[in-house]
Short mmCIF file of C-alpha atoms in Angstrom, two decimals:
data_model
loop_
_atom_site.label_atom_id
_atom_site.label_comp_id
_atom_site.label_asym_id
_atom_site.label_seq_id
_atom_site.Cartn_x
_atom_site.Cartn_y
_atom_site.Cartn_z
CA MET A 1 101.60 132.71 56.83
CA LEU A 2 98.19 132.54 55.05
CA LEU A 3 96.52 134.92 52.76
CA ALA A 4 93.66 136.67 54.57
CA GLY A 5 92.94 139.47 52.17
CA CYS A 6 95.88 141.83 54.12
CA ASP A 7 98.19 144.14 52.42
CA LYS A 8 101.23 142.99 50.81
CA ILE A 9 103.96 142.42 53.53
CA ALA A 10 107.62 143.63 53.09
CA SER A 11 109.92 141.17 52.39
CA ASP A 12 112.09 142.25 55.68
CA GLU A 13 109.11 141.79 57.94
CA TYR A 14 108.56 138.30 57.23
CA VAL A 15 109.41 135.96 60.29
CA GLN A 16 112.81 134.04 58.48
CA TYR A 17 112.96 130.37 58.93
CA ASP A 18 116.77 129.90 59.44
CA GLY A 19 116.88 126.46 57.58
CA ALA A 20 120.15 124.70 56.68
CA VAL A 21 123.54 126.40 56.85
CA ILE A 22 125.63 126.08 53.76
CA THR A 23 129.40 125.71 54.16
CA TRP A 24 131.62 126.76 51.11
CA SER A 25 134.79 126.03 49.92
CA GLU A 26 136.28 127.43 46.51
CA THR A 27 138.20 125.13 43.81
CA SER A 28 139.76 125.45 40.65
CA GLY A 29 138.40 123.95 37.32
CA SER A 30 135.06 124.40 35.20
CA LEU A 31 131.52 123.63 35.41
CA GLU A 32 129.69 122.92 32.07
CA PRO A 33 126.93 125.58 31.89
CA VAL A 34 123.41 124.79 31.33
CA GLN A 35 120.48 127.08 31.37
CA CYS A 36 117.34 125.52 33.12
CA ALA A 37 113.95 126.92 33.72
CA TYR A 38 112.11 127.08 37.14
CA VAL A 39 108.25 126.91 37.30
CA GLU A 40 106.82 127.58 40.61
CA LYS A 41 103.09 126.28 40.10
CA TYR A 42 100.24 127.03 42.97
CA THR A 43 97.69 124.25 43.14
CA GLY A 44 95.39 122.70 45.68
CA PRO A 45 93.28 119.37 45.75
CA ARG A 46 89.98 121.11 45.60
CA CYS A 47 90.92 122.70 42.41
CA THR A 48 89.23 121.48 39.66
CA ASN A 49 91.34 123.39 36.92
CA CYS A 50 94.70 122.32 38.61
CA PRO A 51 94.78 119.08 36.69
CA SER A 52 94.59 120.76 33.40
CA ALA A 53 97.69 122.52 34.49
CA ASP A 54 99.19 119.36 35.61
CA VAL A 55 99.12 118.10 31.97
CA THR A 56 100.40 121.20 30.52
CA LEU A 57 103.63 120.98 32.50
CA GLU A 58 103.88 117.34 31.75
CA GLN A 59 103.85 118.19 28.28
CA ALA A 60 106.55 120.49 28.85
CA HIS A 61 108.72 118.11 30.77
CA GLN A 62 108.38 115.65 27.97
CA GLN A 63 109.45 118.48 25.46
CA TYR A 64 112.41 119.69 27.80
CA GLY A 65 113.58 117.16 30.08
CA ASP A 66 115.32 117.62 33.32
CA ARG A 67 116.11 121.35 32.23
CA LEU A 68 112.72 121.98 33.36
CA VAL A 69 112.32 122.05 36.89
CA VAL A 70 108.89 122.21 38.53
CA VAL A 71 107.89 123.21 41.92
CA SER A 72 103.93 122.41 43.23
CA VAL A 73 103.17 124.78 46.10
CA ASN A 74 100.24 123.60 47.75
CA TYR A 75 97.82 126.71 48.36
CA PRO A 76 97.61 127.74 52.05
CA THR A 77 93.53 128.19 51.84
CA GLY A 78 90.36 127.47 50.11
CA GLN A 79 91.03 124.89 47.03
CA GLY A 80 94.13 124.19 48.94
CA VAL A 81 92.87 122.63 51.86
CA PRO A 82 93.08 119.04 52.12
CA PHE A 83 90.26 116.69 52.11
CA PRO A 84 89.60 115.01 55.60
CA GLY A 85 91.96 111.95 56.18
CA ASP A 86 94.26 112.99 53.30
CA PRO A 87 97.74 114.40 53.85
CA ASP A 88 98.38 118.00 54.24
CA MET A 89 100.94 119.29 51.75
CA ARG A 90 100.77 122.99 52.88
CA THR A 91 104.09 124.27 54.07
CA ASP A 92 105.33 127.18 55.79
CA GLY A 93 107.68 128.28 53.14
CA GLY A 94 105.14 128.00 50.30
CA ASN A 95 102.44 129.93 52.55
CA ALA A 96 105.20 132.80 52.55
CA TRP A 97 106.03 132.59 48.85
CA ALA A 98 102.19 132.58 48.08
CA SER A 99 101.48 135.69 50.34
CA TYR A 100 104.42 137.42 48.94
CA TYR A 101 103.55 137.01 45.22
CA GLU A 102 99.71 137.58 46.08
CA ILE A 103 98.38 134.34 44.50
CA ASN A 104 94.60 134.84 44.79
CA THR A 105 93.41 132.03 42.46
CA ILE A 106 94.57 128.67 41.38
CA PRO A 107 96.09 127.48 39.37
CA ALA A 108 98.68 129.90 38.62
CA ALA A 109 102.32 129.76 37.96
CA LEU A 110 105.58 131.81 37.72
CA LEU A 111 108.40 131.21 35.35
CA ASN A 112 111.63 131.77 36.88
CA ARG A 113 109.68 133.91 39.50
CA ASN A 114 109.19 136.66 36.74
CA THR A 115 106.22 138.48 38.11
CA ALA A 116 105.42 140.20 34.92
CA THR A 117 103.44 137.28 33.61
CA MET A 118 101.42 135.00 35.92
CA TYR A 119 100.15 131.85 34.07
CA SER A 120 96.75 130.47 34.89
CA GLY A 121 94.27 127.69 34.03
CA PRO A 122 95.55 125.37 31.53
CA MET A 123 98.49 127.73 30.99
CA ASN A 124 99.25 126.20 27.68
CA ASN A 125 101.04 129.27 26.59
CA ILE A 126 103.66 128.74 29.23
CA ILE A 127 105.25 125.95 27.12
CA GLY A 128 106.54 128.37 24.48
CA ASP A 129 107.91 130.69 27.36
CA ILE A 130 109.97 127.91 28.68
CA GLY A 131 111.53 127.56 25.47
CA THR A 132 112.33 130.93 25.17
CA ALA A 133 113.92 130.94 28.67
CA LEU A 134 115.73 127.82 27.86
CA GLN A 135 117.61 129.96 24.92
CA ALA A 136 119.19 132.36 27.20
CA THR A 137 122.86 132.47 27.77
CA PRO A 138 123.77 130.92 31.19
CA ALA A 139 125.07 133.61 33.69
CA LEU A 140 126.05 130.66 36.03
CA ALA A 141 126.75 126.90 35.81
CA LEU A 142 125.21 124.84 38.52
CA GLN A 143 125.26 121.22 39.56
CA ALA A 144 123.96 119.40 42.64
CA ASP A 145 124.19 115.77 44.14
CA ALA A 146 122.10 114.41 47.01
CA SER A 147 122.46 111.60 49.29
CA ALA A 148 120.77 110.34 52.39
CA SER A 149 121.18 108.45 55.65
CA GLY A 150 117.69 107.38 57.12
CA ASN A 151 115.75 110.88 57.01
CA GLU A 152 118.83 112.87 57.24
CA VAL A 153 119.74 114.35 53.38
CA HIS A 154 123.31 115.52 52.62
CA VAL A 155 123.68 117.85 49.65
CA SER A 156 126.41 119.16 47.69
CA VAL A 157 126.09 121.94 45.18
CA SER A 158 128.80 123.46 42.65
CA LEU A 159 128.51 126.70 41.04
CA GLN A 160 130.50 128.96 38.71
CA LEU A 161 129.60 132.20 37.36
CA GLN A 162 130.04 132.46 33.83
CA ARG A 163 130.29 136.08 33.53
CA ASP A 164 130.79 139.09 35.98
CA TYR A 165 127.31 139.59 38.07
CA SER A 166 127.36 142.94 40.03
CA SER A 167 124.13 142.27 41.95
CA PRO A 168 123.98 140.22 45.42
CA MET A 169 122.73 136.63 44.75
CA THR A 170 120.95 134.11 47.10
CA ILE A 171 120.52 130.30 46.77
CA THR A 172 117.49 128.39 47.82
CA ALA A 173 116.68 124.72 48.30
CA ALA A 174 113.78 122.73 48.70
CA LEU A 175 112.69 119.15 48.99
CA VAL A 176 110.13 118.14 46.62
CA GLU A 177 108.33 114.43 46.54
CA ASP A 178 106.70 112.71 43.38
CA SER A 179 103.95 110.17 43.34
CA LEU A 180 101.83 111.27 46.32
CA VAL A 181 98.37 109.57 45.85
CA TYR A 182 95.72 111.54 47.52
CA ARG A 183 92.11 112.85 46.14
CA GLN A 184 91.87 115.44 43.49
CA LEU A 185 88.99 117.16 42.03
CA LEU A 186 88.86 116.69 38.37
CA PRO A 187 87.74 119.55 35.46
CA ASP A 188 84.14 117.92 35.31
CA GLY A 189 83.65 118.09 39.15
CA SER A 190 84.28 114.38 39.83
CA LEU A 191 86.65 113.18 42.58
CA ASP A 192 89.74 111.27 41.59
CA GLU A 193 90.71 109.05 44.57
CA GLN A 194 93.91 108.00 43.01
CA TYR A 195 95.41 110.95 41.81
CA ALA A 196 99.02 111.16 41.55
CA HIS A 197 100.58 114.51 42.52
CA ASN A 198 104.07 115.25 41.42
CA HIS A 199 106.83 117.95 41.96
CA MET A 200 105.04 118.61 45.52
CA LEU A 201 107.03 121.13 47.77
CA ARG A 202 107.46 119.17 51.08
CA LYS A 203 109.79 121.56 52.82
CA VAL A 204 112.01 124.58 52.10
CA VAL A 205 115.29 123.60 53.34
CA THR A 206 117.07 126.75 53.51
CA SER A 207 115.70 130.17 54.59
CA PHE A 208 112.52 130.65 52.81
CA TRP A 209 114.08 133.29 50.49
CA GLY A 210 117.71 131.82 50.33
CA ARG A 211 121.05 132.03 51.61
CA ASP A 212 123.33 134.86 50.32
CA LEU A 213 125.96 133.49 47.75
CA PRO A 214 129.43 133.73 48.83
CA SER A 215 131.62 136.61 47.23
CA PRO A 216 133.15 137.79 44.83
CA ALA A 217 130.55 137.99 42.16
CA ALA A 218 133.42 137.75 39.67
CA SER A 219 133.43 134.59 37.23
CA GLY A 220 136.34 132.33 37.83
CA SER A 221 136.47 129.85 40.46
CA VAL A 222 134.14 126.87 41.15
CA HIS A 223 132.30 127.42 44.64
CA VAL A 224 131.07 124.18 46.48
CA GLY A 225 128.52 124.19 48.98
CA HIS A 226 127.69 121.32 51.64
CA PHE A 227 124.71 121.48 53.84
CA SER A 228 122.33 118.75 55.42
CA PHE A 229 118.60 118.62 56.39
CA GLY A 230 116.14 116.46 58.07
CA ALA A 231 113.33 115.21 55.72
CA PRO A 232 109.74 115.22 57.40
CA GLU A 233 109.13 111.65 58.58
CA ASP A 234 106.21 111.20 56.33
CA VAL A 235 108.51 112.01 53.39
CA ASN A 236 109.45 109.05 50.59
CA LEU A 237 112.92 109.91 49.91
CA ALA A 238 112.90 107.37 46.99
CA ASN A 239 110.38 109.54 45.19
CA SER A 240 111.99 113.12 46.24
CA HIS A 241 114.61 115.13 44.87
CA VAL A 242 116.14 118.51 45.92
CA VAL A 243 115.63 121.53 43.85
CA ILE A 244 118.11 124.30 44.27
CA PHE A 245 117.79 127.50 42.33
CA VAL A 246 120.10 130.85 42.45
CA SER A 247 118.14 134.23 42.38
CA ASP A 248 118.75 137.85 42.03
CA LYS A 249 118.40 138.95 45.75
CA ALA A 250 116.68 142.19 45.05
CA SER A 251 114.22 140.95 42.29
CA ARG A 252 114.10 137.45 43.13
CA ARG A 253 113.90 136.38 39.48
CA VAL A 254 115.60 132.92 39.25
CA ILE A 255 118.89 133.19 37.52
CA ASN A 256 119.51 129.15 37.19
CA CYS A 257 118.16 126.02 38.76
CA THR A 258 118.66 122.30 39.05
CA SER A 259 117.48 119.12 40.63
CA ALA A 260 119.26 116.31 42.30
CA GLU A 261 117.80 113.06 42.77
CA ILE A 262 118.44 111.55 46.32
CA ASP A 263 120.29 108.18 46.18
#
């Protein structure tokens, strides 16, 4: 689904990719609640300002560590079009997200999918806002593990609400790859032939807008979900991880997130 200057499409009019089915069970015990921050960055190889945003987010990652989860979405048109012979990082899920959030210039980023603020350019102000977001009291604890057998990835996710939450929630999973080397325009207009692209979205594993979380929404039990998916053949799973985030279904704002390296 590409951006073509059309009107915003209602969420229920999207053609939904069914994605991985999550099988849930309940268990006793408790999880350690850790609030993380989700940054969804829109980028492209022909975008001269995108490397500056990469530098900013790398600085944020050095400051906040694994509590910062970044997904880089390749813009579907214009500056997101790959150079001839380079890999095409555009995905159906990323295209749907870019269209829904009406991304019309890159770089652009959303923090926890809060549409009240859209970050652009070098986005230096996002570092402090990430710190503020991390100070929130977690509404839920979220943990995940991932392993691979060939190109088949198996994921286990555990979550536990820390307080009653009356609104429906969804869970979304995505496959993200680091250390992808292909050409990138730089701020001075030169072309870096060996630019390392990190946090690149390779596949939305669940439905593009997530799977409904199991009921009840009251705090207490630990919900454990299992699912598997096939990775694209050109993905290096040794450099990849699975990103999982839980969202409020109505607003789509991210409540908490996590990332799991693939063993």
